[in-house]
């Protein structure tokens, strides 16, 4: 009887340890280096290289790097340069030359991304 209890205990512990090993491991955040450029009225006012992680949103990177104001996730001002709805002047951004499909709060940078924020009157 004692032998059966020992075998059952060993079996239970073995299965339990195997189950722990089978758990999915959360992906590690990778270090990401990128470049951010700000342009206001077609003049470059800032260009900075940033280092962040692959799990940090662009909005958090922007708030850490610049003085940013937002309205419900939409950037409305960077370093005192405010958008103006009357003149249809808004902050827009591109990543690697392509218009971003999502807001900065839903965007994650990849290695060597080039982000350009522009504040110009829309056409």
PDB file of C-alpha atoms in Angstrom:
ATOM      1  CA  UNK A   1       0.000   0.000   0.000  1.00  0.00           C
ATOM      2  CA  UNK A   2       2.814   2.421   0.885  1.00  0.00           C
ATOM      3  CA  UNK A   3       4.478   1.624  -2.424  1.00  0.00           C
ATOM      4  CA  UNK A   4       1.264   2.519  -4.279  1.00  0.00           C
ATOM      5  CA  UNK A   5       1.015   5.848  -2.403  1.00  0.00           C
ATOM      6  CA  UNK A   6       4.657   6.682  -3.276  1.00  0.00           C
ATOM      7  CA  UNK A   7       4.138   5.820  -6.951  1.00  0.00           C
ATOM      8  CA  UNK A   8       0.935   7.884  -7.077  1.00  0.00           C
ATOM      9  CA  UNK A   9       2.667  10.842  -5.396  1.00  0.00           C
ATOM     10  CA  UNK A  10       5.641  10.693  -7.774  1.00  0.00           C
ATOM     11  CA  UNK A  11       3.322  10.433 -10.769  1.00  0.00           C
ATOM     12  CA  UNK A  12       1.221  13.392  -9.585  1.00  0.00           C
ATOM     13  CA  UNK A  13       4.284  15.562  -8.986  1.00  0.00           C
ATOM     14  CA  UNK A  14       5.749  14.609 -12.374  1.00  0.00           C
ATOM     15  CA  UNK A  15       2.560  15.526 -14.217  1.00  0.00           C
ATOM     16  CA  UNK A  16       2.335  18.770 -12.248  1.00  0.00           C
ATOM     17  CA  UNK A  17       5.901  19.729 -13.136  1.00  0.00           C
ATOM     18  CA  UNK A  18       5.321  18.926 -16.786  1.00  0.00           C
ATOM     19  CA  UNK A  19       2.234  21.114 -16.745  1.00  0.00           C
ATOM     20  CA  UNK A  20       4.219  24.041 -15.333  1.00  0.00           C
ATOM     21  CA  UNK A  21       6.783  23.668 -18.107  1.00  0.00           C
ATOM     22  CA  UNK A  22       4.043  23.749 -20.725  1.00  0.00           C
ATOM     23  CA  UNK A  23       2.763  27.184 -19.695  1.00  0.00           C
ATOM     24  CA  UNK A  24       3.214  29.858 -22.401  1.00  0.00           C
ATOM     25  CA  UNK A  25       5.989  32.308 -21.652  1.00  0.00           C
ATOM     26  CA  UNK A  26       5.212  35.994 -22.126  1.00  0.00           C
ATOM     27  CA  UNK A  27       7.265  37.526 -24.908  1.00  0.00           C
ATOM     28  CA  UNK A  28      10.183  39.581 -23.672  1.00  0.00           C
ATOM     29  CA  UNK A  29      10.189  43.279 -24.507  1.00  0.00           C
ATOM     30  CA  UNK A  30      12.980  44.058 -26.952  1.00  0.00           C
ATOM     31  CA  UNK A  31      15.026  47.231 -26.918  1.00  0.00           C
ATOM     32  CA  UNK A  32      14.077  49.437 -29.851  1.00  0.00           C
ATOM     33  CA  UNK A  33      15.939  52.457 -31.215  1.00  0.00           C
ATOM     34  CA  UNK A  34      14.039  54.912 -33.387  1.00  0.00           C
ATOM     35  CA  UNK A  35      14.142  58.501 -34.582  1.00  0.00           C
ATOM     36  CA  UNK A  36      11.440  61.124 -34.063  1.00  0.00           C
ATOM     37  CA  UNK A  37      11.269  64.324 -36.111  1.00  0.00           C
ATOM     38  CA  UNK A  38       8.918  67.257 -35.501  1.00  0.00           C
ATOM     39  CA  UNK A  39       8.021  69.631 -38.332  1.00  0.00           C
ATOM     40  CA  UNK A  40       5.877  72.759 -37.936  1.00  0.00           C
ATOM     41  CA  UNK A  41       4.792  74.759 -40.982  1.00  0.00           C
ATOM     42  CA  UNK A  42       7.256  72.843 -43.152  1.00  0.00           C
ATOM     43  CA  UNK A  43      10.230  73.648 -40.849  1.00  0.00           C
ATOM     44  CA  UNK A  44      12.014  70.929 -38.881  1.00  0.00           C
ATOM     45  CA  UNK A  45      12.018  71.992 -35.226  1.00  0.00           C
ATOM     46  CA  UNK A  46      13.342  68.843 -33.561  1.00  0.00           C
ATOM     47  CA  UNK A  47      14.976  65.531 -34.346  1.00  0.00           C
ATOM     48  CA  UNK A  48      15.740  63.063 -31.564  1.00  0.00           C
ATOM     49  CA  UNK A  49      16.923  59.488 -31.352  1.00  0.00           C
ATOM     50  CA  UNK A  50      15.037  57.493 -28.742  1.00  0.00           C
ATOM     51  CA  UNK A  51      15.548  54.146 -27.087  1.00  0.00           C
ATOM     52  CA  UNK A  52      12.485  52.337 -25.786  1.00  0.00           C
ATOM     53  CA  UNK A  53      10.996  48.839 -25.734  1.00  0.00           C
ATOM     54  CA  UNK A  54       8.817  46.992 -28.196  1.00  0.00           C
ATOM     55  CA  UNK A  55       6.029  46.997 -25.590  1.00  0.00           C
ATOM     56  CA  UNK A  56       5.907  50.779 -25.082  1.00  0.00           C
ATOM     57  CA  UNK A  57       3.394  52.781 -27.111  1.00  0.00           C
ATOM     58  CA  UNK A  58       4.461  55.704 -29.255  1.00  0.00           C
ATOM     59  CA  UNK A  59       2.278  57.968 -27.090  1.00  0.00           C
ATOM     60  CA  UNK A  60       4.297  57.019 -23.988  1.00  0.00           C
ATOM     61  CA  UNK A  61       7.545  57.575 -25.884  1.00  0.00           C
ATOM     62  CA  UNK A  62       6.325  60.989 -27.041  1.00  0.00           C
ATOM     63  CA  UNK A  63       5.255  61.998 -23.521  1.00  0.00           C
ATOM     64  CA  UNK A  64       8.621  60.920 -22.150  1.00  0.00           C
ATOM     65  CA  UNK A  65      10.563  62.748 -24.885  1.00  0.00           C
ATOM     66  CA  UNK A  66       8.478  65.910 -25.404  1.00  0.00           C
ATOM     67  CA  UNK A  67       5.867  67.994 -23.606  1.00  0.00           C
ATOM     68  CA  UNK A  68       2.726  66.475 -25.134  1.00  0.00           C
ATOM     69  CA  UNK A  69      -0.945  67.265 -24.635  1.00  0.00           C
ATOM     70  CA  UNK A  70      -3.638  64.961 -25.914  1.00  0.00           C
ATOM     71  CA  UNK A  71      -7.394  64.792 -26.095  1.00  0.00           C
ATOM     72  CA  UNK A  72      -8.725  61.253 -25.740  1.00  0.00           C
ATOM     73  CA  UNK A  73      -5.580  59.783 -27.293  1.00  0.00           C
ATOM     74  CA  UNK A  74      -5.189  62.336 -30.098  1.00  0.00           C
ATOM     75  CA  UNK A  75      -2.104  64.550 -29.822  1.00  0.00           C
ATOM     76  CA  UNK A  76      -3.178  68.191 -29.736  1.00  0.00           C
ATOM     77  CA  UNK A  77       0.100  69.898 -28.797  1.00  0.00           C
ATOM     78  CA  UNK A  78       3.800  69.093 -28.746  1.00  0.00           C
ATOM     79  CA  UNK A  79       6.251  71.421 -26.981  1.00  0.00           C
ATOM     80  CA  UNK A  80       3.696  74.245 -27.061  1.00  0.00           C
ATOM     81  CA  UNK A  81       2.898  73.893 -30.771  1.00  0.00           C
ATOM     82  CA  UNK A  82      -0.878  73.474 -30.760  1.00  0.00           C
ATOM     83  CA  UNK A  83      -3.216  72.322 -33.446  1.00  0.00           C
ATOM     84  CA  UNK A  84      -5.846  74.808 -34.616  1.00  0.00           C
ATOM     85  CA  UNK A  85      -9.222  73.489 -35.714  1.00  0.00           C
ATOM     86  CA  UNK A  86     -10.254  76.841 -37.243  1.00  0.00           C
ATOM     87  CA  UNK A  87      -7.345  76.800 -39.702  1.00  0.00           C
ATOM     88  CA  UNK A  88      -7.527  72.986 -40.000  1.00  0.00           C
ATOM     89  CA  UNK A  89      -4.001  72.642 -38.646  1.00  0.00           C
ATOM     90  CA  UNK A  90      -3.524  69.228 -37.023  1.00  0.00           C
ATOM     91  CA  UNK A  91      -0.713  67.031 -35.766  1.00  0.00           C
ATOM     92  CA  UNK A  92      -0.299  64.059 -38.119  1.00  0.00           C
ATOM     93  CA  UNK A  93       2.433  61.459 -38.184  1.00  0.00           C
ATOM     94  CA  UNK A  94       4.103  58.993 -40.483  1.00  0.00           C
ATOM     95  CA  UNK A  95       6.265  55.992 -39.777  1.00  0.00           C
ATOM     96  CA  UNK A  96       8.957  55.249 -42.335  1.00  0.00           C
ATOM     97  CA  UNK A  97       7.280  57.616 -44.803  1.00  0.00           C
ATOM     98  CA  UNK A  98       3.818  56.013 -44.562  1.00  0.00           C
ATOM     99  CA  UNK A  99       0.781  57.582 -42.915  1.00  0.00           C
ATOM    100  CA  UNK A 100       0.163  55.826 -39.610  1.00  0.00           C
ATOM    101  CA  UNK A 101      -2.958  53.630 -39.634  1.00  0.00           C
ATOM    102  CA  UNK A 102      -3.538  53.996 -35.865  1.00  0.00           C
ATOM    103  CA  UNK A 103      -3.236  56.608 -33.176  1.00  0.00           C
ATOM    104  CA  UNK A 104      -0.020  56.996 -31.214  1.00  0.00           C
ATOM    105  CA  UNK A 105      -1.607  55.282 -28.194  1.00  0.00           C
ATOM    106  CA  UNK A 106      -2.093  52.091 -30.263  1.00  0.00           C
ATOM    107  CA  UNK A 107       1.235  52.169 -32.125  1.00  0.00           C
ATOM    108  CA  UNK A 108       4.383  50.305 -31.086  1.00  0.00           C
ATOM    109  CA  UNK A 109       7.761  51.147 -32.575  1.00  0.00           C
ATOM    110  CA  UNK A 110      10.038  48.670 -34.305  1.00  0.00           C
ATOM    111  CA  UNK A 111      13.812  48.817 -34.620  1.00  0.00           C
ATOM    112  CA  UNK A 112      15.070  51.744 -36.705  1.00  0.00           C
ATOM    113  CA  UNK A 113      11.631  53.273 -37.295  1.00  0.00           C
ATOM    114  CA  UNK A 114      11.664  56.863 -38.459  1.00  0.00           C
ATOM    115  CA  UNK A 115       8.658  58.732 -37.069  1.00  0.00           C
ATOM    116  CA  UNK A 116       7.793  62.178 -38.394  1.00  0.00           C
ATOM    117  CA  UNK A 117       5.168  64.350 -36.738  1.00  0.00           C
ATOM    118  CA  UNK A 118       3.979  67.342 -38.754  1.00  0.00           C
ATOM    119  CA  UNK A 119       1.783  70.279 -37.837  1.00  0.00           C
ATOM    120  CA  UNK A 120       0.536  71.793 -41.086  1.00  0.00           C
ATOM    121  CA  UNK A 121      -2.769  72.987 -42.430  1.00  0.00           C
ATOM    122  CA  UNK A 122      -4.583  70.096 -44.063  1.00  0.00           C
ATOM    123  CA  UNK A 123      -5.155  70.344 -47.804  1.00  0.00           C
TER     124      UNK A 123
END
